Every structure is written in structure tokens, then in C-alpha cells.
């Protein structure tokens, strides 16, 4: 289901809980909502659509990747940039890294560890 984008900064700042196999609706709603916002959005976190769950979706161009319970293990190549967000108006200055290693569970909850670079790394860090 396409969900409304949450703009409440208090809700967005609250800690998310671990995503489990019982949270299948979160995954589907993230996929549907990103698809509906594809023109202006390249990634989304579950809290952006009202779920306090540790799941994100990232557009890889030809496909989207779901990451449950992601943890950044390492980061290299710090740089400054500006980013926008569907949940918050305007652009904000932020620090990012050109390369990150992330441990996460894929859409089927299989543990993964992968290195991401450049644009995809920036999207994951943002989410």
C-alpha cells in the first residue's frame, strides 16, 4: 500500500526497533511507496511511512534493495554534501563517506555483508 510520508520530526527522531519476519507489511509498503515517489526519491526508511522499524529501501537504478536491520561496520573517504528528504523540507549540509561496509538482512532475512560506494553508499547513510 502507498503510505503517506511522515513529516513529524518528533516521530522521525524516535529509535526504531528490530524488523522481524512478522513485519512483511513494512517491506511491501516501502516498495509501493518508493515506486509512487520514484521521480523524487531514491531511498526510504520505514519511519518515513509510519513504522518504527529498522528497514530501508534503496534504489539501485535497475532494482530496489530492501535492507532489514542494517549496521554500518566501516566507512572511508569522508566528504561534505547537501541532501534533501521527502520527510523534511529544504536541503541540509551533512557529512558522508564514499565507501561503507554494511551488515544487514536481505528481503528474505538472510544475513549479508557488502561494501557500497559513492551514490549508493550516500543513500544508505541518509536512510
Short mmCIF file of N, CA and C in Angstrom, two decimals:
data_model
loop_
_atom_site.label_atom_id
_atom_site.label_comp_id
_atom_site.label_asym_id
_atom_site.label_seq_id
_atom_site.Cartn_x
_atom_site.Cartn_y
_atom_site.Cartn_z
N UNK A 1 0.84 -1.16 0.00
CA UNK A 1 0.00 0.00 0.00
C UNK A 1 0.90 1.25 0.00
N UNK A 2 0.54 2.24 -0.79
CA UNK A 2 1.26 3.51 -0.78
C UNK A 2 0.85 4.26 0.49
N UNK A 3 1.84 4.58 1.30
CA UNK A 3 1.60 5.25 2.58
C UNK A 3 1.93 6.74 2.46
N UNK A 4 1.34 7.54 3.33
CA UNK A 4 1.67 8.96 3.41
C UNK A 4 3.07 9.11 3.99
N UNK A 5 3.76 10.16 3.55
CA UNK A 5 5.09 10.45 4.06
C UNK A 5 4.96 11.19 5.40
N UNK A 6 5.62 10.68 6.42
CA UNK A 6 5.61 11.27 7.76
C UNK A 6 6.53 12.49 7.76
N UNK A 7 6.04 13.60 8.28
CA UNK A 7 6.82 14.84 8.37
C UNK A 7 7.01 15.30 9.81
N UNK A 8 6.51 14.54 10.76
CA UNK A 8 6.60 14.86 12.18
C UNK A 8 8.02 14.55 12.67
N UNK A 9 8.80 15.60 12.96
CA UNK A 9 10.20 15.41 13.35
C UNK A 9 10.35 14.66 14.68
N UNK A 10 9.39 14.78 15.57
CA UNK A 10 9.44 14.02 16.83
C UNK A 10 9.33 12.52 16.54
N UNK A 11 8.38 12.13 15.69
CA UNK A 11 8.25 10.72 15.32
C UNK A 11 9.51 10.23 14.61
N UNK A 12 9.99 11.02 13.65
CA UNK A 12 11.16 10.63 12.86
C UNK A 12 12.41 10.46 13.71
N UNK A 13 12.51 11.16 14.83
CA UNK A 13 13.71 11.09 15.67
C UNK A 13 13.67 9.95 16.68
N UNK A 14 12.57 9.25 16.79
CA UNK A 14 12.46 8.15 17.75
C UNK A 14 13.21 6.92 17.27
N UNK A 15 13.74 6.18 18.22
CA UNK A 15 14.50 4.97 17.92
C UNK A 15 13.60 3.90 17.31
N UNK A 16 14.12 3.26 16.28
CA UNK A 16 13.38 2.17 15.62
C UNK A 16 13.72 0.84 16.27
N UNK A 17 12.82 -0.13 16.12
CA UNK A 17 13.03 -1.46 16.69
C UNK A 17 13.43 -2.43 15.58
N UNK A 18 13.94 -3.57 15.99
CA UNK A 18 14.38 -4.61 15.06
C UNK A 18 13.21 -5.07 14.20
N UNK A 19 13.48 -5.23 12.91
CA UNK A 19 12.49 -5.77 11.98
C UNK A 19 12.58 -7.29 12.00
N UNK A 20 11.42 -7.95 12.03
CA UNK A 20 11.37 -9.42 12.03
C UNK A 20 10.54 -9.90 10.84
N UNK A 21 10.47 -11.19 10.68
CA UNK A 21 9.67 -11.78 9.60
C UNK A 21 8.19 -11.45 9.74
N UNK A 22 7.76 -11.08 10.93
CA UNK A 22 6.36 -10.71 11.15
C UNK A 22 6.04 -9.32 10.58
N UNK A 23 7.06 -8.60 10.12
CA UNK A 23 6.87 -7.24 9.60
C UNK A 23 6.82 -7.18 8.08
N UNK A 24 6.27 -8.20 7.45
CA UNK A 24 6.21 -8.26 5.99
C UNK A 24 5.49 -7.06 5.38
N UNK A 25 4.50 -6.53 6.07
CA UNK A 25 3.75 -5.40 5.54
C UNK A 25 4.63 -4.16 5.40
N UNK A 26 5.59 -3.99 6.29
CA UNK A 26 6.52 -2.87 6.22
C UNK A 26 7.27 -2.92 4.89
N UNK A 27 7.78 -4.09 4.55
CA UNK A 27 8.53 -4.27 3.31
C UNK A 27 7.67 -3.92 2.10
N UNK A 28 6.47 -4.46 2.06
CA UNK A 28 5.59 -4.21 0.92
C UNK A 28 5.23 -2.73 0.81
N UNK A 29 4.93 -2.10 1.93
CA UNK A 29 4.56 -0.69 1.92
C UNK A 29 5.74 0.20 1.50
N UNK A 30 6.96 -0.15 1.91
CA UNK A 30 8.13 0.60 1.46
C UNK A 30 8.29 0.48 -0.05
N UNK A 31 8.14 -0.73 -0.58
CA UNK A 31 8.26 -0.93 -2.03
C UNK A 31 7.20 -0.12 -2.78
N UNK A 32 5.97 -0.20 -2.34
CA UNK A 32 4.88 0.52 -3.01
C UNK A 32 5.06 2.03 -2.93
N UNK A 33 5.47 2.52 -1.76
CA UNK A 33 5.60 3.96 -1.56
C UNK A 33 6.80 4.52 -2.34
N UNK A 34 7.92 3.81 -2.36
CA UNK A 34 9.06 4.27 -3.16
C UNK A 34 8.69 4.31 -4.64
N UNK A 35 7.99 3.29 -5.10
CA UNK A 35 7.55 3.27 -6.50
C UNK A 35 6.70 4.50 -6.83
N UNK A 36 5.82 4.88 -5.92
CA UNK A 36 4.94 6.03 -6.14
C UNK A 36 5.71 7.36 -6.14
N UNK A 37 6.89 7.38 -5.50
CA UNK A 37 7.69 8.61 -5.39
C UNK A 37 8.99 8.53 -6.19
N UNK A 38 9.07 7.60 -7.11
CA UNK A 38 10.31 7.33 -7.83
C UNK A 38 10.89 8.58 -8.51
N UNK A 39 10.06 9.52 -8.94
CA UNK A 39 10.54 10.72 -9.62
C UNK A 39 11.36 11.62 -8.70
N UNK A 40 11.11 11.56 -7.40
CA UNK A 40 11.77 12.49 -6.48
C UNK A 40 12.48 11.80 -5.32
N UNK A 41 12.58 10.47 -5.34
CA UNK A 41 13.11 9.75 -4.20
C UNK A 41 13.93 8.54 -4.64
N UNK A 42 15.09 8.32 -3.99
CA UNK A 42 15.96 7.19 -4.32
C UNK A 42 16.14 6.22 -3.15
N UNK A 43 15.52 6.53 -2.03
CA UNK A 43 15.61 5.65 -0.88
C UNK A 43 14.59 6.07 0.16
N UNK A 44 14.32 5.16 1.08
CA UNK A 44 13.30 5.44 2.07
C UNK A 44 13.53 4.54 3.28
N UNK A 45 13.26 5.09 4.46
CA UNK A 45 13.33 4.32 5.70
C UNK A 45 11.91 4.08 6.19
N UNK A 46 11.71 3.00 6.93
CA UNK A 46 10.38 2.64 7.41
C UNK A 46 9.72 3.74 8.23
N UNK A 47 10.51 4.50 8.99
CA UNK A 47 9.90 5.55 9.80
C UNK A 47 9.28 6.65 8.94
N UNK A 48 9.75 6.80 7.70
CA UNK A 48 9.19 7.81 6.80
C UNK A 48 7.75 7.50 6.40
N UNK A 49 7.34 6.24 6.60
CA UNK A 49 5.96 5.87 6.26
C UNK A 49 5.20 5.38 7.48
N UNK A 50 5.69 5.74 8.67
CA UNK A 50 4.93 5.48 9.88
C UNK A 50 5.27 4.23 10.67
N UNK A 51 6.31 3.51 10.28
CA UNK A 51 6.72 2.32 11.02
C UNK A 51 8.03 2.59 11.75
N UNK A 52 8.09 2.31 13.04
CA UNK A 52 9.34 2.45 13.79
C UNK A 52 10.10 1.13 13.72
N UNK A 53 10.50 0.78 12.52
CA UNK A 53 11.21 -0.47 12.25
C UNK A 53 12.52 -0.18 11.54
N UNK A 54 13.53 -1.02 11.75
CA UNK A 54 14.85 -0.83 11.16
C UNK A 54 14.91 -1.48 9.78
N UNK A 55 14.21 -0.90 8.84
CA UNK A 55 14.22 -1.37 7.45
C UNK A 55 14.31 -0.17 6.54
N UNK A 56 15.15 -0.31 5.50
CA UNK A 56 15.26 0.73 4.48
C UNK A 56 15.13 0.09 3.11
N UNK A 57 14.82 0.93 2.12
CA UNK A 57 14.82 0.51 0.73
C UNK A 57 15.69 1.50 -0.03
N UNK A 58 16.52 0.98 -0.93
CA UNK A 58 17.46 1.79 -1.69
C UNK A 58 17.31 1.47 -3.16
N UNK A 59 17.18 2.50 -3.98
CA UNK A 59 17.11 2.32 -5.42
C UNK A 59 18.52 2.11 -5.97
N UNK A 60 18.72 1.01 -6.66
CA UNK A 60 20.00 0.72 -7.30
C UNK A 60 19.94 0.99 -8.80
N UNK A 61 18.92 1.71 -9.23
CA UNK A 61 18.74 2.00 -10.66
C UNK A 61 17.81 0.99 -11.30
N UNK A 62 18.33 -0.18 -11.59
CA UNK A 62 17.51 -1.20 -12.27
C UNK A 62 16.64 -2.00 -11.30
N UNK A 63 16.94 -1.90 -10.01
CA UNK A 63 16.16 -2.62 -9.00
C UNK A 63 16.27 -1.91 -7.66
N UNK A 64 15.42 -2.29 -6.74
CA UNK A 64 15.45 -1.73 -5.39
C UNK A 64 15.92 -2.81 -4.42
N UNK A 65 16.66 -2.40 -3.40
CA UNK A 65 17.16 -3.33 -2.40
C UNK A 65 16.56 -3.02 -1.04
N UNK A 66 15.98 -4.03 -0.43
CA UNK A 66 15.49 -3.95 0.95
C UNK A 66 16.63 -4.35 1.87
N UNK A 67 16.83 -3.58 2.93
CA UNK A 67 17.83 -3.90 3.94
C UNK A 67 17.14 -3.87 5.30
N UNK A 68 17.03 -5.04 5.93
CA UNK A 68 16.48 -5.13 7.28
C UNK A 68 17.63 -5.02 8.27
N UNK A 69 17.44 -4.23 9.30
CA UNK A 69 18.37 -4.12 10.42
C UNK A 69 19.81 -3.83 9.98
N UNK A 70 20.00 -2.84 9.10
CA UNK A 70 21.36 -2.55 8.61
C UNK A 70 22.24 -1.92 9.69
N UNK A 71 23.52 -2.28 9.64
CA UNK A 71 24.52 -1.70 10.54
C UNK A 71 25.75 -1.37 9.70
N UNK A 72 26.21 -0.13 9.78
CA UNK A 72 27.44 0.25 9.07
C UNK A 72 28.62 -0.21 9.91
N UNK A 73 29.44 -1.08 9.33
CA UNK A 73 30.58 -1.65 10.04
C UNK A 73 31.84 -0.81 9.89
N UNK A 74 32.01 -0.22 8.70
CA UNK A 74 33.19 0.61 8.47
C UNK A 74 32.86 1.67 7.44
N UNK A 75 33.68 2.73 7.42
CA UNK A 75 33.47 3.83 6.49
C UNK A 75 34.80 4.46 6.14
N UNK A 76 34.92 4.89 4.86
CA UNK A 76 36.16 5.50 4.37
C UNK A 76 35.81 6.67 3.45
N UNK A 77 36.70 7.64 3.41
CA UNK A 77 36.57 8.72 2.44
C UNK A 77 35.54 9.76 2.80
N UNK A 78 35.69 10.41 3.94
CA UNK A 78 34.73 11.40 4.39
C UNK A 78 34.65 12.59 3.42
N UNK A 79 33.43 13.10 3.23
CA UNK A 79 33.21 14.30 2.43
C UNK A 79 31.97 15.03 2.92
N UNK A 80 31.86 16.29 2.54
CA UNK A 80 30.70 17.12 2.89
C UNK A 80 29.77 17.21 1.68
N UNK A 81 28.46 17.19 1.92
CA UNK A 81 27.48 17.30 0.85
C UNK A 81 26.21 17.93 1.39
N UNK A 82 25.25 18.15 0.52
CA UNK A 82 23.92 18.62 0.92
C UNK A 82 22.91 17.62 0.41
N UNK A 83 21.88 17.37 1.24
CA UNK A 83 20.85 16.41 0.88
C UNK A 83 19.47 16.96 1.20
N UNK A 84 18.51 16.48 0.43
CA UNK A 84 17.11 16.74 0.70
C UNK A 84 16.45 15.45 1.17
N UNK A 85 15.22 15.58 1.62
CA UNK A 85 14.49 14.41 2.14
C UNK A 85 13.00 14.65 1.92
N UNK A 86 12.27 13.59 1.58
CA UNK A 86 10.82 13.72 1.42
C UNK A 86 10.14 14.13 2.71
N UNK A 87 10.69 13.71 3.84
CA UNK A 87 10.07 13.99 5.13
C UNK A 87 10.35 15.40 5.66
N UNK A 88 11.40 16.02 5.18
CA UNK A 88 11.82 17.33 5.67
C UNK A 88 12.00 18.28 4.49
N UNK A 89 11.54 19.49 4.62
CA UNK A 89 11.68 20.44 3.52
C UNK A 89 13.08 21.03 3.50
N UNK A 90 13.55 21.37 2.32
CA UNK A 90 14.84 22.02 2.16
C UNK A 90 16.01 21.06 2.07
N UNK A 91 17.19 21.64 1.93
CA UNK A 91 18.45 20.90 1.85
C UNK A 91 19.22 21.11 3.16
N UNK A 92 20.00 20.10 3.53
CA UNK A 92 20.81 20.20 4.74
C UNK A 92 22.22 19.73 4.46
N UNK A 93 23.20 20.45 5.04
CA UNK A 93 24.60 20.04 4.94
C UNK A 93 24.81 18.82 5.83
N UNK A 94 25.61 17.88 5.34
CA UNK A 94 25.87 16.67 6.11
C UNK A 94 27.23 16.08 5.73
N UNK A 95 27.74 15.21 6.59
CA UNK A 95 28.99 14.50 6.36
C UNK A 95 28.64 13.08 5.92
N UNK A 96 29.27 12.62 4.86
CA UNK A 96 29.07 11.26 4.38
C UNK A 96 30.42 10.63 4.09
N UNK A 97 30.40 9.34 3.73
CA UNK A 97 31.61 8.59 3.40
C UNK A 97 31.44 7.94 2.03
N UNK A 98 32.51 7.94 1.24
CA UNK A 98 32.45 7.42 -0.13
C UNK A 98 32.33 5.90 -0.17
N UNK A 99 32.79 5.22 0.87
CA UNK A 99 32.73 3.76 0.91
C UNK A 99 32.31 3.32 2.31
N UNK A 100 31.33 2.42 2.35
CA UNK A 100 30.88 1.85 3.62
C UNK A 100 30.73 0.35 3.49
N UNK A 101 30.94 -0.34 4.57
CA UNK A 101 30.64 -1.77 4.64
C UNK A 101 29.43 -1.92 5.55
N UNK A 102 28.43 -2.65 5.06
CA UNK A 102 27.17 -2.77 5.79
C UNK A 102 26.83 -4.24 6.01
N UNK A 103 26.41 -4.55 7.23
CA UNK A 103 25.85 -5.86 7.54
C UNK A 103 24.34 -5.66 7.65
N UNK A 104 23.58 -6.53 7.02
CA UNK A 104 22.13 -6.40 7.02
C UNK A 104 21.49 -7.74 6.71
N UNK A 105 20.18 -7.79 6.84
CA UNK A 105 19.41 -8.95 6.41
C UNK A 105 18.68 -8.55 5.15
N UNK A 106 18.72 -9.42 4.14
CA UNK A 106 18.06 -9.10 2.88
C UNK A 106 16.55 -9.29 2.99
N UNK A 107 15.86 -9.16 1.90
CA UNK A 107 14.39 -9.24 1.90
C UNK A 107 13.89 -10.56 2.48
N UNK A 108 14.71 -11.62 2.39
CA UNK A 108 14.35 -12.94 2.92
C UNK A 108 14.97 -13.20 4.30
N UNK A 109 15.52 -12.15 4.92
CA UNK A 109 16.13 -12.20 6.24
C UNK A 109 17.39 -13.07 6.27
N UNK A 110 18.06 -13.17 5.14
CA UNK A 110 19.35 -13.85 5.07
C UNK A 110 20.43 -12.81 5.34
N UNK A 111 21.34 -13.12 6.30
CA UNK A 111 22.42 -12.18 6.65
C UNK A 111 23.32 -11.93 5.44
N UNK A 112 23.67 -10.66 5.25
CA UNK A 112 24.54 -10.22 4.17
C UNK A 112 25.57 -9.26 4.73
N UNK A 113 26.70 -9.18 4.06
CA UNK A 113 27.71 -8.17 4.36
C UNK A 113 28.22 -7.70 3.00
N UNK A 114 28.16 -6.38 2.78
CA UNK A 114 28.51 -5.88 1.45
C UNK A 114 29.14 -4.49 1.57
N UNK A 115 30.02 -4.19 0.61
CA UNK A 115 30.63 -2.87 0.51
C UNK A 115 29.86 -2.07 -0.54
N UNK A 116 29.55 -0.83 -0.21
CA UNK A 116 28.86 0.07 -1.13
C UNK A 116 29.70 1.32 -1.30
N UNK A 117 29.64 1.90 -2.50
CA UNK A 117 30.43 3.08 -2.79
C UNK A 117 29.57 4.19 -3.39
N UNK A 118 30.10 5.39 -3.28
CA UNK A 118 29.59 6.56 -3.98
C UNK A 118 28.11 6.80 -3.73
N UNK A 119 27.33 6.91 -4.79
CA UNK A 119 25.92 7.31 -4.67
C UNK A 119 25.10 6.35 -3.81
N UNK A 120 25.27 5.05 -4.02
CA UNK A 120 24.51 4.07 -3.23
C UNK A 120 24.92 4.15 -1.76
N UNK A 121 26.21 4.32 -1.49
CA UNK A 121 26.68 4.47 -0.11
C UNK A 121 26.04 5.70 0.53
N UNK A 122 25.94 6.78 -0.21
CA UNK A 122 25.34 8.00 0.32
C UNK A 122 23.86 7.79 0.64
N UNK A 123 23.14 7.11 -0.23
CA UNK A 123 21.71 6.86 0.01
C UNK A 123 21.53 6.01 1.27
N UNK A 124 22.33 4.96 1.43
CA UNK A 124 22.22 4.10 2.60
C UNK A 124 22.49 4.91 3.87
N UNK A 125 23.53 5.73 3.86
CA UNK A 125 23.84 6.55 5.03
C UNK A 125 22.71 7.51 5.36
N UNK A 126 22.10 8.08 4.33
CA UNK A 126 20.99 9.01 4.55
C UNK A 126 19.83 8.29 5.24
N UNK A 127 19.49 7.11 4.75
CA UNK A 127 18.35 6.37 5.31
C UNK A 127 18.67 5.84 6.68
#
